[in-house]
Amino acid sequence: MEQVLLLNITYEPLKVINWKRAIIMLTLGKVEVIEEYNREIHSVSFSIKLPAVVRLLRLVKRPKTPVRFSRQNIYIRDNYRCQYCGRIFPPTDLTWDHVLPRARGGKTEWGNIVTCCIECNKRKGGRIPSEVSMTLIRKPKRPEWLPILTITLGFKHLPQSWRDYIYWNVELEE
Ligand SMILES: [Zn+2]
């Protein structure tokens, strides 16, 4: 719990930094604290709550990186949310689903693959969603970029206080 999520001024997650760096940036007036952990840090001159999320007070431009097609990145694009029932699961309880089944010519690509829970996957089987009265919560497409964080950290390791910001960011990409 000593990691701090650094947000751009736009609230876009930029990277994970250690708490000491966050404190330095804070004392330099470069960031503001958005979320805190419960733990306090004490020094000779001050004591403050350990920051969990900090936001830069000026804009940092970030280069866009192409997104590799992978199971993990599909989950990240979909916020670990089953695209049929809308529930969020840890990666171990998720699979991916071909919206148009492969047997009917569906391709394994961004536009035809969605995150799906085991239950919905069983229910859908090899059929198209309308045949089993299922609807997608959003149309899948290739993301332009993904938050760096969820790629390096994975769902289970994300502190609770970070999650709103990471999802917030992903939602913007719709
Ligand atoms: Zn589901």
Coordinates of C-alpha atoms in Angstrom, one line a residue, residues 29-114:
G29 CA 3.4 22.1 -5.2
K30 CA 3.3 20.0 -8.3
V31 CA 0.4 17.8 -7.3
E32 CA -2.7 17.8 -5.1
V33 CA -4.0 14.8 -3.1
I34 CA -7.2 13.3 -4.4
E35 CA -7.4 10.1 -2.3
E36 CA -5.6 9.0 0.9
Y37 CA -4.8 5.7 2.6
N38 CA -5.7 5.4 6.2
R39 CA -2.0 5.2 7.2
E40 CA -0.2 8.3 8.4
I41 CA 3.3 9.3 7.8
H42 CA 5.2 11.1 10.5
S43 CA 8.3 13.3 10.2
V44 CA 9.9 15.7 12.6
S45 CA 7.9 18.6 11.2
F46 CA 4.7 17.2 10.0
S47 CA 2.4 14.2 9.9
I48 CA 0.0 13.5 7.0
K49 CA -2.1 10.7 5.7
L50 CA -0.3 8.6 3.0
P51 CA -1.6 9.7 -0.4
A52 CA -3.2 7.1 -2.5
V53 CA -4.0 9.1 -5.6
V54 CA -2.4 12.5 -6.5
R55 CA -3.2 14.7 -9.5
L56 CA -0.7 16.9 -11.4
L57 CA -1.4 20.6 -11.4
R58 CA -0.2 21.0 -15.0
L59 CA -0.8 19.0 -18.1
V60 CA 1.7 16.3 -19.2
K61 CA 1.5 15.1 -22.7
R62 CA 1.9 11.3 -23.1
P63 CA 2.8 9.5 -26.3
K64 CA 0.2 7.1 -27.5
T65 CA 1.1 3.5 -27.7
P66 CA -0.5 0.9 -29.9
V67 CA -2.5 -1.7 -28.1
R68 CA -1.5 -5.3 -28.5
F69 CA -4.4 -7.7 -29.1
S70 CA -4.4 -10.0 -26.1
R71 CA -6.8 -11.6 -23.6
Q72 CA -5.6 -9.3 -20.9
N73 CA -6.1 -6.2 -23.0
I74 CA -9.6 -7.3 -23.9
Y75 CA -10.4 -7.5 -20.2
I76 CA -8.9 -4.1 -19.6
R77 CA -10.7 -2.5 -22.5
D78 CA -14.0 -3.9 -21.1
N79 CA -13.1 -2.9 -17.5
Y80 CA -13.2 -6.5 -16.4
R81 CA -17.0 -6.3 -17.0
C82 CA -18.9 -9.1 -18.6
Q83 CA -20.3 -7.4 -21.8
Y84 CA -23.6 -9.3 -21.5
C85 CA -24.6 -9.2 -17.9
G86 CA -22.6 -6.1 -17.0
R87 CA -21.0 -7.6 -13.8
I88 CA -17.4 -7.2 -12.9
F89 CA -15.2 -10.2 -12.2
P90 CA -11.6 -11.0 -11.5
P91 CA -9.7 -12.3 -14.5
T92 CA -9.9 -15.9 -13.3
D93 CA -13.7 -15.8 -13.6
L94 CA -13.7 -14.3 -17.1
T95 CA -13.2 -15.6 -20.6
W96 CA -13.6 -14.0 -24.0
D97 CA -16.4 -14.5 -26.3
H98 CA -16.7 -14.3 -30.1
V99 CA -19.9 -12.2 -30.6
L100 CA -20.3 -13.8 -34.1
P101 CA -19.2 -17.4 -33.4
R102 CA -16.1 -18.6 -35.2
A103 CA -18.2 -21.4 -36.7
R104 CA -20.3 -18.7 -38.5
G105 CA -17.2 -16.9 -39.8
G106 CA -16.6 -14.6 -36.8
K107 CA -13.0 -13.4 -36.5
T108 CA -10.7 -13.2 -33.5
E109 CA -10.3 -9.5 -33.5
W110 CA -11.1 -6.4 -31.4
G111 CA -14.4 -5.8 -33.1
N112 CA -15.7 -9.4 -32.5
I113 CA -14.3 -10.3 -29.1
V114 CA -15.8 -9.2 -25.8

